[in-house]
Short mmCIF file of C-alpha atoms in Angstrom, two decimals:
data_model
loop_
_atom_site.label_atom_id
_atom_site.label_comp_id
_atom_site.label_asym_id
_atom_site.label_seq_id
_atom_site.Cartn_x
_atom_site.Cartn_y
_atom_site.Cartn_z
CA MET A 1 -18.49 -48.68 194.05
CA LEU A 2 -17.79 -50.29 190.66
CA LYS A 3 -14.18 -50.95 191.63
CA THR A 4 -15.28 -52.70 194.81
CA ARG A 5 -17.79 -54.90 193.00
CA VAL A 6 -15.35 -55.83 190.22
CA ALA A 7 -12.72 -56.70 192.83
CA LYS A 8 -15.27 -58.91 194.60
CA PHE A 9 -15.99 -60.89 191.41
CA PHE A 10 -12.33 -61.01 190.30
CA PRO A 11 -10.24 -61.14 193.51
CA LYS A 12 -7.03 -62.14 191.72
CA TRP A 13 -7.08 -59.10 189.43
CA THR A 14 -5.06 -55.98 190.04
CA ILE A 15 -7.14 -52.90 189.40
CA VAL A 16 -4.52 -50.34 188.58
CA ASP A 17 -6.62 -47.20 188.48
CA VAL A 18 -10.09 -45.73 188.34
CA ILE A 19 -10.42 -42.79 185.97
CA SER A 20 -13.15 -40.78 184.29
CA ALA A 21 -14.20 -41.38 180.70
CA LYS A 22 -12.69 -38.00 179.81
CA GLU A 23 -9.27 -39.12 181.03
CA VAL A 24 -9.09 -42.39 179.09
CA LYS A 25 -7.52 -41.00 175.91
CA LYS A 26 -4.71 -39.33 177.83
CA TYR A 27 -4.23 -42.38 180.06
CA GLU A 28 -4.09 -44.98 177.28
CA SER A 29 -0.96 -43.54 175.67
CA ASN A 30 1.05 -43.85 178.88
CA HIS A 31 -0.14 -47.19 180.28
CA SER A 32 -0.50 -50.82 179.34
CA ILE A 33 -4.19 -51.71 179.55
CA ASP A 34 -5.69 -55.20 179.36
CA ILE A 35 -9.35 -54.21 179.54
CA VAL A 36 -11.52 -51.22 180.37
CA ILE A 37 -14.68 -51.84 182.36
CA SER A 38 -16.99 -48.86 182.12
CA THR A 39 -20.55 -47.85 182.87
CA VAL A 40 -20.60 -45.50 179.85
CA LYS A 41 -19.65 -45.97 176.21
CA ILE A 42 -16.18 -44.70 175.38
CA GLU A 43 -15.42 -44.03 171.72
CA SER A 44 -12.37 -45.12 169.75
CA LEU A 45 -10.40 -47.11 172.26
CA LYS A 46 -7.58 -49.36 171.06
CA PHE A 47 -8.22 -52.08 173.61
CA LYS A 48 -11.01 -54.28 174.92
CA THR A 49 -13.84 -52.32 176.50
CA VAL A 50 -16.89 -53.68 178.29
CA ILE A 51 -19.94 -51.66 179.28
CA VAL A 52 -21.49 -52.89 182.53
CA SER A 53 -24.08 -51.87 185.08
CA SER A 54 -22.87 -49.65 187.91
CA LEU A 55 -24.13 -52.39 190.22
CA PHE A 56 -21.87 -54.98 188.52
CA ASN A 57 -23.60 -58.33 188.88
CA GLU A 58 -23.14 -61.92 187.74
CA LYS A 59 -24.38 -61.08 184.22
CA ASP A 60 -21.75 -58.33 183.94
CA LYS A 61 -19.09 -60.78 185.11
CA GLU A 62 -20.03 -63.11 182.26
CA VAL A 63 -19.86 -60.25 179.74
CA VAL A 64 -16.36 -59.40 180.93
CA LEU A 65 -15.20 -63.02 180.79
CA ASN A 66 -16.65 -63.43 177.28
CA GLU A 67 -14.81 -60.34 176.07
CA LEU A 68 -11.54 -61.53 177.56
CA SER A 69 -11.88 -64.93 175.89
CA LYS A 70 -12.02 -63.37 172.39
#
């Protein structure tokens, strides 16, 4: 559901994968990641991470855009 909502708000983006929070550490060493959008806090990531609502709304979109502009 989150993937669908993010894709709706950012239609030009390519969402490469959807993984669990437990898989992130293993995944990050083998992939180039621009940003992680998550509904739960993930500790010690080396890249931009945004925590959003599972319903991903306009407010969440703004949070993501603000993080990307940093």
